[in-house]
């Protein structure tokens, strides 16, 4: 995404004539010229440095959060917010008179809500001495979850696997965590980890059933707080 922003800025074209889109593109238009951009770490680093030095590190963090979103317009939105940021400076995210800034705030809020929701819904299965969790979020939020669970379980080997985007957050015990894109073979092997039941899984299911008060069961309230699309890998619902 940062490389796309670099190429758009360096193209010399009028900004209003540029639209940045994430591949795959679902529907092509007749009169537009499409330019594929491959990632380039050096160009991406230049954009990141420019954001931090010319706008602010806080703006960079907020836009990085927005970049996790699944919305089709997220890349183009970040691009136009940056154009405003390079012109107006660190206060750009407070300039709610601009539609792009308001749209970016909406995207960031939704990503934060989804990440906070999965912060509570992550369930681990024990495989040997390693704890493995599978999630299926709409956005790429595993990096958001990294520092939270590294702080909770600093001396434990664990992995949080995003089955939608085929990424894994890997945390070796007493070491920094890192993000890894999974190959097809790795992903297929890791999918089988949920088939293994450990004693803690059985104990948690029993605990969940025992503390439930059937007379106060409210399916509508539960669905509102815990949407069904996010329950697929949650132990007590499996």
Coordinates of C-alpha atoms in Angstrom, one line a residue:
X1 CA 0.0 0.0 0.0
X2 CA 2.9 2.4 0.8
X3 CA 4.5 1.6 -2.5
X4 CA 1.3 2.4 -4.3
X5 CA 1.2 5.8 -2.6
X6 CA 4.8 6.4 -3.5
X7 CA 4.2 5.6 -7.2
X8 CA 1.0 7.7 -7.3
X9 CA 3.0 10.7 -5.9
X10 CA 5.9 10.2 -8.3
X11 CA 3.7 9.7 -11.3
X12 CA 3.3 13.4 -12.0
X13 CA -0.4 13.0 -12.6
X14 CA -3.0 15.3 -11.2
X15 CA -4.1 13.8 -7.9
X16 CA -7.8 13.9 -8.7
X17 CA -7.2 11.7 -11.7
X18 CA -5.6 9.0 -9.6
X19 CA -7.5 6.3 -7.7
X20 CA -5.7 3.6 -5.7
X21 CA -7.3 0.2 -5.5
X22 CA -6.5 -3.1 -3.9
X23 CA -6.2 -6.2 -6.1
X24 CA -8.0 -8.2 -7.1
X25 CA -10.1 -5.6 -8.9
X26 CA -13.7 -6.9 -9.2
X27 CA -14.9 -4.7 -12.0
X28 CA -12.8 -2.8 -14.6
X29 CA -14.0 0.4 -16.2
X30 CA -13.6 1.2 -19.9
X31 CA -11.6 4.4 -20.0
X32 CA -9.2 4.0 -17.1
X33 CA -5.6 2.9 -17.4
X34 CA -4.7 0.3 -14.8
X35 CA -1.1 0.1 -13.5
X36 CA -0.1 -2.8 -11.3
X37 CA 2.3 -1.9 -8.5
X38 CA 4.6 -4.5 -6.9
X39 CA 5.7 -3.9 -3.3
X40 CA 9.1 -2.3 -2.8
X41 CA 10.4 -2.0 0.7
X42 CA 12.7 0.9 -0.1
X43 CA 9.9 3.0 -1.6
X44 CA 7.6 2.1 1.3
X45 CA 10.2 3.2 3.8
X46 CA 10.5 6.6 2.1
X47 CA 6.7 7.1 2.4
X48 CA 6.7 6.1 6.0
X49 CA 9.6 8.4 6.8
X50 CA 7.9 11.3 5.0
X51 CA 4.7 10.7 7.0
X52 CA 6.5 10.7 10.3
X53 CA 8.8 13.7 9.6
X54 CA 6.4 15.9 7.7
X55 CA 3.1 15.1 9.5
X56 CA 3.5 13.1 12.7
X57 CA 4.2 9.7 14.1
X58 CA 0.7 9.6 15.6
X59 CA -0.9 10.2 12.2
X60 CA 1.2 7.3 10.8
X61 CA 0.0 5.0 13.6
X62 CA -3.6 5.9 12.9
X63 CA -3.3 5.4 9.2
X64 CA -1.5 2.1 9.8
X65 CA -4.5 1.0 11.8
X66 CA -6.9 2.0 9.0
X67 CA -4.8 0.0 6.5
X68 CA -5.8 -3.2 8.3
X69 CA -9.4 -2.6 7.2
X70 CA -11.2 -4.7 4.5
X71 CA -13.1 -1.9 2.9
X72 CA -12.4 -1.6 -0.9
X73 CA -11.7 2.2 -0.7
X74 CA -9.3 2.1 2.2
X75 CA -6.1 2.6 0.2
X76 CA -7.5 5.5 -1.9
X77 CA -8.9 7.0 1.3
X78 CA -5.5 6.9 3.1
X79 CA -3.9 8.4 0.0
X80 CA -6.2 11.4 0.0
X81 CA -5.9 11.9 3.8
X82 CA -2.1 11.9 3.3
X83 CA -2.4 14.6 0.6
X84 CA -4.3 16.7 3.2
X85 CA -1.8 15.8 5.9
X86 CA 1.2 17.0 3.8
X87 CA -0.6 20.3 3.3
X88 CA -2.1 20.9 6.7
X89 CA 0.3 19.0 9.1
X90 CA -0.4 17.0 12.3
X91 CA -3.9 18.3 12.8
X92 CA -5.2 16.6 9.6
X93 CA -7.2 13.9 11.4
X94 CA -9.1 16.6 13.3
X95 CA -10.2 18.3 10.1
X96 CA -13.7 16.7 10.0
X97 CA -14.9 19.2 7.4
X98 CA -13.2 16.9 4.8
X99 CA -15.2 13.8 3.7
X100 CA -12.0 11.7 3.4
X101 CA -11.0 12.5 7.0
X102 CA -14.5 11.5 8.2
X103 CA -14.4 8.3 6.2
X104 CA -11.0 7.5 7.6
X105 CA -12.3 8.0 11.2
X106 CA -15.2 5.6 10.4
X107 CA -12.8 2.9 9.1
X108 CA -10.5 3.2 12.1
X109 CA -13.3 3.0 14.5
X110 CA -14.7 -0.2 12.9
X111 CA -11.2 -1.8 12.9
X112 CA -10.7 -1.0 16.6
X113 CA -14.1 -2.4 17.4
X114 CA -13.4 -5.6 15.6
X115 CA -9.9 -5.9 17.1
X116 CA -11.3 -5.3 20.6
X117 CA -14.0 -7.9 20.0
X118 CA -11.5 -10.5 19.0
X119 CA -9.3 -9.6 21.9
X120 CA -12.0 -11.2 24.0
X121 CA -13.0 -14.0 21.7
X122 CA -9.6 -15.6 21.0
X123 CA -9.4 -19.2 22.3
X124 CA -6.3 -21.3 22.3
X125 CA -5.8 -25.1 21.8
X126 CA -2.8 -26.7 23.4
X127 CA -0.6 -28.7 21.0
X128 CA 2.3 -30.0 23.0
X129 CA 3.8 -27.0 24.7
X130 CA 2.4 -24.5 22.1
X131 CA -0.9 -22.8 22.2
X132 CA -2.6 -22.2 18.9
X133 CA -5.7 -20.1 18.1
X134 CA -7.6 -19.7 14.8
X135 CA -9.6 -16.6 14.0
X136 CA -11.5 -15.4 10.9
X137 CA -11.7 -11.6 11.1
X138 CA -12.8 -9.3 8.4
X139 CA -9.8 -7.1 8.7
X140 CA -6.1 -7.9 9.2
X141 CA -6.0 -7.4 12.9
X142 CA -3.5 -10.0 14.1
X143 CA -0.8 -7.4 14.5
X144 CA -3.2 -5.4 16.7
X145 CA -3.6 -8.5 18.9
X146 CA 0.2 -9.1 19.1
X147 CA 1.2 -6.8 22.0
X148 CA -2.0 -7.6 24.0
X149 CA -1.4 -11.4 24.1
X150 CA 2.4 -11.0 24.3
X151 CA 1.8 -9.0 27.5
X152 CA -0.7 -11.6 28.8
X153 CA 1.4 -14.7 28.0
X154 CA 5.1 -13.5 27.8
X155 CA 6.6 -16.9 28.7
X156 CA 4.4 -19.1 26.5
X157 CA 4.8 -20.3 22.9
X158 CA 1.7 -19.3 21.0
X159 CA 0.3 -18.6 17.6
X160 CA -2.7 -16.6 16.5
X161 CA -3.7 -17.7 12.9
X162 CA -5.8 -15.6 10.6
X163 CA -7.6 -18.1 8.4
X164 CA -9.0 -15.5 6.1
X165 CA -5.8 -13.7 5.2
X166 CA -3.5 -16.7 5.9
X167 CA -1.2 -14.9 8.3
X168 CA 0.1 -16.0 11.6
X169 CA 1.3 -14.1 14.6
X170 CA 4.0 -16.2 16.1
X171 CA 5.2 -15.6 19.7
X172 CA 8.2 -17.7 20.9
X173 CA 8.4 -17.8 24.7
X174 CA 10.2 -14.8 26.2
X175 CA 11.0 -13.4 22.8
X176 CA 9.5 -10.8 20.5
X177 CA 6.5 -11.9 18.3
X178 CA 6.5 -11.6 14.5
X179 CA 4.1 -11.8 11.6
X180 CA 4.4 -14.6 9.1
X181 CA 2.5 -15.1 5.8
X182 CA 1.7 -18.8 5.6
X183 CA 2.3 -21.0 2.6
X184 CA -0.5 -23.2 1.4
X185 CA 1.1 -26.3 2.9
X186 CA 1.7 -24.5 6.3
X187 CA -1.9 -23.3 6.3
X188 CA -3.3 -26.7 5.6
X189 CA -1.3 -28.3 8.3
X190 CA -2.2 -25.7 10.9
X191 CA -5.9 -26.0 10.1
X192 CA -5.8 -29.5 11.6
X193 CA -4.7 -28.2 15.0
X194 CA -8.3 -27.6 16.1
X195 CA -9.1 -31.3 15.6
X196 CA -7.0 -32.1 18.7
X197 CA -8.9 -31.8 22.0
X198 CA -6.9 -31.2 25.2
X199 CA -8.1 -31.4 28.8
X200 CA -8.4 -27.6 29.1
X201 CA -10.7 -27.5 26.1
X202 CA -13.0 -30.0 27.7
X203 CA -12.8 -28.2 31.0
X204 CA -13.7 -24.9 29.5
X205 CA -16.7 -26.3 27.7
X206 CA -17.9 -27.9 30.9
X207 CA -17.4 -24.6 32.8
X208 CA -19.3 -22.7 30.2
X209 CA -22.2 -25.0 30.3
X210 CA -22.3 -25.2 34.1
X211 CA -22.4 -21.4 34.8
X212 CA -25.1 -20.8 32.2
X213 CA -28.5 -19.9 33.6
X214 CA -31.0 -21.3 31.1
X215 CA -33.9 -19.3 32.4
X216 CA -32.0 -16.1 31.5
X217 CA -30.8 -17.1 28.1
X218 CA -31.3 -14.3 25.6
X219 CA -30.2 -15.2 22.1
X220 CA -30.8 -11.8 20.7
X221 CA -28.7 -10.1 23.3
X222 CA -26.0 -12.7 23.0
X223 CA -25.9 -12.3 19.2
X224 CA -25.6 -8.5 19.6
X225 CA -22.6 -8.8 21.9
X226 CA -21.1 -11.9 20.2
X227 CA -22.0 -12.0 16.5
X228 CA -22.4 -15.5 15.1
X229 CA -19.9 -14.9 12.3
X230 CA -17.1 -14.5 14.9
X231 CA -18.0 -17.7 16.8
X232 CA -16.6 -20.3 14.4
X233 CA -13.4 -21.0 16.3
X234 CA -14.6 -20.2 19.8
X235 CA -14.3 -23.2 22.0
X236 CA -17.6 -23.1 23.8
X237 CA -19.6 -22.9 20.5
X238 CA -17.7 -25.6 18.6

